[in-house]
Short mmCIF file of C-alpha atoms in Angstrom, two decimals:
data_model
loop_
_atom_site.label_atom_id
_atom_site.label_comp_id
_atom_site.label_asym_id
_atom_site.label_seq_id
_atom_site.Cartn_x
_atom_site.Cartn_y
_atom_site.Cartn_z
CA MET E 1 -45.98 91.57 -50.46
CA GLU E 2 -43.01 90.16 -48.59
CA LEU E 3 -41.45 92.54 -46.07
CA ARG E 4 -37.78 92.92 -46.93
CA ARG E 5 -35.62 93.32 -43.84
CA GLN E 6 -32.53 95.47 -43.98
CA HIS E 7 -29.53 95.31 -41.65
CA GLN E 8 -27.50 98.50 -41.50
CA HIS E 9 -25.86 100.67 -38.84
CA GLY E 10 -26.55 97.94 -36.27
CA TYR E 11 -30.33 98.08 -36.81
CA GLU E 12 -32.81 95.67 -38.39
CA TYR E 13 -35.69 97.37 -40.14
CA VAL E 14 -38.09 97.62 -43.08
CA ASP E 15 -37.78 100.60 -45.44
CA GLU E 16 -40.22 100.60 -48.36
CA GLY E 17 -41.41 103.23 -50.83
CA GLN E 18 -40.73 106.91 -51.42
CA GLY E 19 -42.46 110.05 -50.23
CA PRO E 20 -43.50 111.47 -46.85
CA ILE E 21 -42.09 109.28 -44.07
CA LEU E 22 -44.25 107.05 -41.87
CA LEU E 23 -42.27 105.67 -38.92
CA LEU E 24 -44.08 102.61 -37.49
CA LEU E 25 -43.47 101.26 -33.97
CA HIS E 26 -44.69 97.81 -32.89
CA GLY E 27 -45.70 96.67 -29.39
CA LEU E 28 -44.10 94.53 -26.70
CA PHE E 29 -45.03 91.19 -28.31
CA GLY E 30 -45.14 92.77 -31.75
CA ALA E 31 -43.11 92.25 -34.88
CA LEU E 32 -42.45 93.94 -38.20
CA SER E 33 -45.22 91.82 -39.74
CA ASN E 34 -47.86 93.49 -37.52
CA TRP E 35 -47.77 96.43 -39.94
CA HIS E 36 -47.83 94.34 -43.11
CA GLU E 37 -51.07 95.78 -44.52
CA VAL E 38 -50.04 99.35 -43.76
CA VAL E 39 -46.77 98.80 -45.63
CA ARG E 40 -48.57 97.15 -48.55
CA GLU E 41 -51.00 100.04 -49.01
CA PHE E 42 -48.96 103.08 -48.03
CA SER E 43 -45.56 102.28 -49.53
CA VAL E 44 -47.13 103.54 -52.75
CA GLY E 45 -46.75 107.28 -52.16
CA HIS E 46 -44.96 107.10 -48.78
CA ARG E 47 -41.67 105.92 -47.35
CA VAL E 48 -42.71 103.40 -44.69
CA ILE E 49 -40.04 102.57 -42.10
CA ILE E 50 -40.33 100.03 -39.27
CA PRO E 51 -37.44 99.44 -36.87
CA LEU E 52 -37.37 96.09 -35.10
CA LEU E 53 -37.38 97.19 -31.47
CA PRO E 54 -34.91 95.22 -29.29
CA VAL E 55 -37.50 94.27 -26.67
CA TYR E 56 -36.06 90.77 -26.22
CA ASP E 57 -32.34 91.41 -26.29
CA MET E 58 -31.57 94.97 -25.17
CA PRO E 59 -29.38 95.33 -22.06
CA LEU E 60 -31.51 94.55 -19.02
CA THR E 61 -30.49 97.82 -17.35
CA GLN E 62 -31.98 99.71 -20.33
CA ALA E 63 -35.12 97.55 -20.73
CA GLY E 64 -37.89 100.10 -20.37
CA VAL E 65 -39.67 102.96 -22.09
CA PRO E 66 -36.74 105.44 -21.83
CA GLY E 67 -34.30 102.88 -23.26
CA LEU E 68 -36.58 102.12 -26.20
CA VAL E 69 -37.11 105.83 -26.90
CA ALA E 70 -33.33 106.27 -26.95
CA TYR E 71 -33.12 103.35 -29.38
CA VAL E 72 -35.59 105.05 -31.75
CA GLU E 73 -33.68 108.32 -31.47
CA GLY E 74 -30.48 106.49 -32.43
CA PHE E 75 -32.25 104.77 -35.32
CA VAL E 76 -33.60 108.06 -36.71
CA GLN E 77 -30.13 109.57 -36.48
CA ALA E 78 -28.41 106.54 -38.06
CA LEU E 79 -30.77 106.61 -41.07
CA ALA E 80 -30.45 110.41 -41.27
CA LEU E 81 -34.21 110.78 -41.69
CA PRO E 82 -34.92 114.26 -43.03
CA GLY E 83 -37.30 116.88 -41.67
CA LYS E 84 -40.51 115.97 -39.90
CA PHE E 85 -42.38 112.71 -40.23
CA ALA E 86 -45.51 110.92 -39.02
CA VAL E 87 -45.07 108.40 -36.20
CA LEU E 88 -47.48 105.48 -35.76
CA GLY E 89 -47.50 103.24 -32.70
CA ASN E 90 -49.46 100.23 -31.48
CA SER E 91 -49.62 99.35 -27.77
CA LEU E 92 -46.13 99.89 -26.30
CA GLY E 93 -45.15 101.38 -29.67
CA GLY E 94 -47.71 104.14 -29.12
CA HIS E 95 -46.21 104.85 -25.72
CA ILE E 96 -42.74 105.13 -27.27
CA ALA E 97 -44.15 107.38 -30.02
CA LEU E 98 -45.63 109.74 -27.42
CA VAL E 99 -42.42 110.02 -25.39
CA TYR E 100 -40.36 110.40 -28.59
CA THR E 101 -42.64 113.28 -29.62
CA LEU E 102 -42.35 114.95 -26.22
CA LYS E 103 -38.56 114.74 -26.43
CA ASN E 104 -38.25 115.58 -30.14
CA PRO E 105 -41.15 117.91 -31.03
CA ALA E 106 -39.30 119.34 -34.03
CA ARG E 107 -39.13 115.90 -35.70
CA VAL E 108 -42.78 114.80 -35.54
CA SER E 109 -45.44 116.14 -37.91
CA SER E 110 -48.33 113.94 -36.71
CA LEU E 111 -49.10 110.93 -34.53
CA VAL E 112 -51.29 107.85 -35.02
CA LEU E 113 -51.95 105.79 -31.89
CA THR E 114 -53.80 102.51 -31.67
CA GLY E 115 -54.22 100.57 -28.44
CA SER E 116 -51.49 102.74 -26.93
CA SER E 117 -50.16 102.37 -23.42
CA GLY E 118 -49.13 105.45 -21.49
CA LEU E 119 -52.28 105.94 -19.42
CA PHE E 120 -53.48 102.44 -18.57
CA GLU E 121 -53.05 98.91 -19.87
CA ASP E 122 -53.90 95.44 -18.69
CA SER E 123 -50.58 93.87 -19.65
CA MET E 124 -50.88 90.23 -20.69
CA GLY E 125 -54.44 90.22 -19.35
CA GLY E 126 -53.40 91.17 -15.85
CA SER E 127 -50.46 88.81 -15.37
CA PHE E 128 -46.94 88.30 -16.64
CA PRO E 129 -45.90 85.48 -18.99
CA LYS E 130 -45.62 82.00 -17.54
CA ARG E 131 -42.61 80.11 -18.77
CA GLY E 132 -43.28 76.83 -20.53
CA ASN E 133 -47.10 76.99 -20.44
CA TYR E 134 -48.31 76.83 -24.07
CA ALA E 135 -52.01 76.89 -23.19
CA TYR E 136 -51.51 80.04 -21.13
CA VAL E 137 -49.66 81.77 -23.99
CA GLU E 138 -52.36 80.67 -26.45
CA GLU E 139 -55.05 82.19 -24.21
CA ARG E 140 -53.15 85.47 -23.67
CA VAL E 141 -52.36 85.96 -27.37
CA GLY E 142 -56.02 85.29 -28.20
CA TYR E 143 -56.96 87.88 -25.59
CA THR E 144 -55.32 90.51 -27.81
CA PHE E 145 -57.96 90.11 -30.52
CA TYR E 146 -61.74 90.23 -30.70
CA ASP E 147 -61.63 87.16 -32.93
CA PRO E 148 -59.24 84.62 -31.38
CA ALA E 149 -58.84 83.05 -34.83
CA VAL E 150 -56.59 86.01 -35.71
CA ALA E 151 -54.12 84.53 -33.22
CA THR E 152 -52.64 82.02 -35.66
CA LYS E 153 -50.57 79.06 -34.51
CA GLU E 154 -47.54 80.75 -36.06
CA LEU E 155 -48.10 83.84 -33.91
CA ILE E 156 -48.71 81.79 -30.75
CA ASP E 157 -45.58 79.69 -31.41
CA GLU E 158 -43.53 82.86 -31.84
CA VAL E 159 -44.69 84.30 -28.50
CA PHE E 160 -44.26 80.92 -26.78
CA THR E 161 -40.65 80.72 -27.99
CA VAL E 162 -39.99 84.16 -26.56
CA THR E 163 -41.64 83.54 -23.20
CA ASN E 164 -39.87 80.19 -22.86
CA SER E 165 -36.53 82.01 -22.64
CA ASN E 166 -35.59 83.31 -19.19
CA PRO E 167 -33.47 86.25 -20.46
CA LYS E 168 -36.23 87.36 -22.84
CA CYS E 169 -38.88 86.97 -20.15
CA LEU E 170 -36.89 89.18 -17.78
CA ARG E 171 -36.80 91.93 -20.41
CA ILE E 172 -40.53 91.62 -21.16
CA ILE E 173 -41.36 91.98 -17.47
CA ALA E 174 -38.97 94.93 -17.02
CA ILE E 175 -40.43 96.75 -20.05
CA ALA E 176 -44.04 96.02 -19.06
CA ARG E 177 -43.45 97.35 -15.55
CA SER E 178 -41.69 100.42 -16.94
CA ALA E 179 -44.69 101.14 -19.18
CA GLN E 180 -47.08 100.83 -16.24
CA ARG E 181 -44.97 103.23 -14.15
CA HIS E 182 -44.44 105.72 -16.99
CA ASN E 183 -47.84 107.47 -16.90
CA LEU E 184 -48.12 110.39 -19.34
CA SER E 185 -51.37 111.99 -18.18
CA LYS E 186 -49.60 115.19 -17.06
CA GLU E 187 -47.47 115.44 -20.22
CA LEU E 188 -49.94 114.95 -23.07
CA ALA E 189 -51.11 118.59 -23.15
CA LYS E 190 -47.61 119.50 -24.44
CA ILE E 191 -48.14 117.56 -27.68
CA ASN E 192 -49.28 120.06 -30.30
CA VAL E 193 -49.28 117.94 -33.46
CA PRO E 194 -52.43 116.39 -35.01
CA VAL E 195 -53.18 112.97 -33.51
CA LEU E 196 -55.36 110.17 -34.87
CA LEU E 197 -56.58 107.63 -32.31
CA VAL E 198 -57.87 104.38 -33.84
CA TRP E 199 -59.24 102.02 -31.20
CA GLY E 200 -60.92 98.64 -31.11
CA LEU E 201 -64.26 98.79 -29.33
CA ASN E 202 -63.49 95.34 -27.96
CA ASP E 203 -59.97 96.13 -26.76
CA THR E 204 -59.60 94.54 -23.31
CA ILE E 205 -55.95 95.56 -22.78
CA THR E 206 -56.40 99.32 -23.30
CA PRO E 207 -60.23 99.53 -23.18
CA PRO E 208 -62.29 102.27 -24.90
CA PRO E 209 -62.31 104.57 -21.83
CA VAL E 210 -58.52 104.80 -22.28
CA ALA E 211 -59.04 106.07 -25.83
CA HIS E 212 -61.53 108.69 -24.59
CA GLU E 213 -59.00 109.81 -21.97
CA PHE E 214 -56.27 110.16 -24.64
CA ALA E 215 -58.72 112.20 -26.74
CA ARG E 216 -59.48 114.44 -23.76
CA LEU E 217 -55.84 115.04 -22.82
CA LEU E 218 -54.31 115.45 -26.30
CA PRO E 219 -55.09 118.98 -27.61
CA HIS E 220 -55.43 118.06 -31.31
CA ALA E 221 -56.76 114.49 -31.31
CA GLU E 222 -59.52 112.83 -33.30
CA LEU E 223 -60.87 109.46 -32.15
CA ARG E 224 -62.20 106.65 -34.34
CA PHE E 225 -63.50 103.31 -33.09
CA LEU E 226 -63.68 99.97 -34.90
CA ASP E 227 -66.30 97.44 -33.81
CA HIS E 228 -65.49 93.72 -33.55
CA CYS E 229 -61.88 94.68 -33.00
CA GLY E 230 -59.41 94.20 -30.18
CA HIS E 231 -55.99 95.60 -29.30
CA ALA E 232 -54.35 95.58 -32.76
CA PRO E 233 -56.73 97.20 -35.31
CA MET E 234 -54.09 97.34 -38.07
CA MET E 235 -53.96 93.52 -37.91
CA GLU E 236 -57.58 92.63 -37.17
CA ARG E 237 -59.39 95.29 -39.24
CA PRO E 238 -56.69 96.38 -41.71
CA ALA E 239 -58.96 97.78 -44.44
CA ALA E 240 -60.92 99.97 -42.01
CA PHE E 241 -57.75 101.01 -40.19
CA ASN E 242 -56.08 101.99 -43.47
CA ALA E 243 -59.15 103.98 -44.54
CA TYR E 244 -59.00 106.08 -41.37
CA LEU E 245 -55.24 106.44 -41.74
CA ARG E 246 -55.49 107.53 -45.37
CA GLY E 247 -58.08 110.20 -44.58
CA PHE E 248 -56.00 111.52 -41.69
CA LEU E 249 -52.77 111.65 -43.72
CA ARG E 250 -54.51 113.48 -46.54
CA SER E 251 -55.70 116.14 -44.11
CA VAL E 252 -52.38 116.63 -42.30
CA GLU E 253 -50.20 116.42 -45.40
CA VAL E 254 -52.11 119.18 -47.19
CA MET E 255 -52.31 121.29 -44.03
CA PRO E 256 -48.93 123.02 -44.46
CA ALA E 257 -49.76 123.99 -48.05
CA ALA E 258 -53.19 125.26 -47.03
CA MET E 259 -51.68 127.32 -44.21
CA ALA E 260 -49.06 128.74 -46.60
#
């Protein structure tokens, strides 16, 4: 399916399907297309919403985790999303999802985190983007995945274009440093919603010990690993990721009725 972008209220986003809301948040070098297979499968029976986060063009003074959380809060308000909803986040998107939940506990019914920052991350493989170096960008994008072939030329070209722009690079660095400073280890115990952690066993950016630490600190978390998978399971192992997600959503969506 082709993701149809909408432009309303000053936001660019995808909004597909009807039903319980899934709010999807991409990472620092992510895009709406990162969630393509989730949208394809879950827009039948769910309303799947993905805002395009302004990681490359937000005001430099706001370029960081707090600024992006405020952006999501504004987006939710602008679309007048009703009630509670599930929030899914990959990498930086997971970090934003966690802080959004801490600030807005009445709006979040459940969380799904995959390769999330917030405790530890090896951003860009330990270094920041180098302007104008295509081979470097190719290597770093490949580093995101277990199978470097997943890093298509189209994806590498997209990241190269971004990192070849000084203003965009400044924002990437500011956001990456903000994420590294914004450690949530002392806050996670306050999150009382069900959490699904789906992690690549071969994730070198937020390695498996990070997932175990999230599982230890989050009171209601379940952890699932995918072998032969790096930092973006919903892209590299979409069928397995969706199977875990479907099982989790079935359990949390029937929970209120069961409790009643």
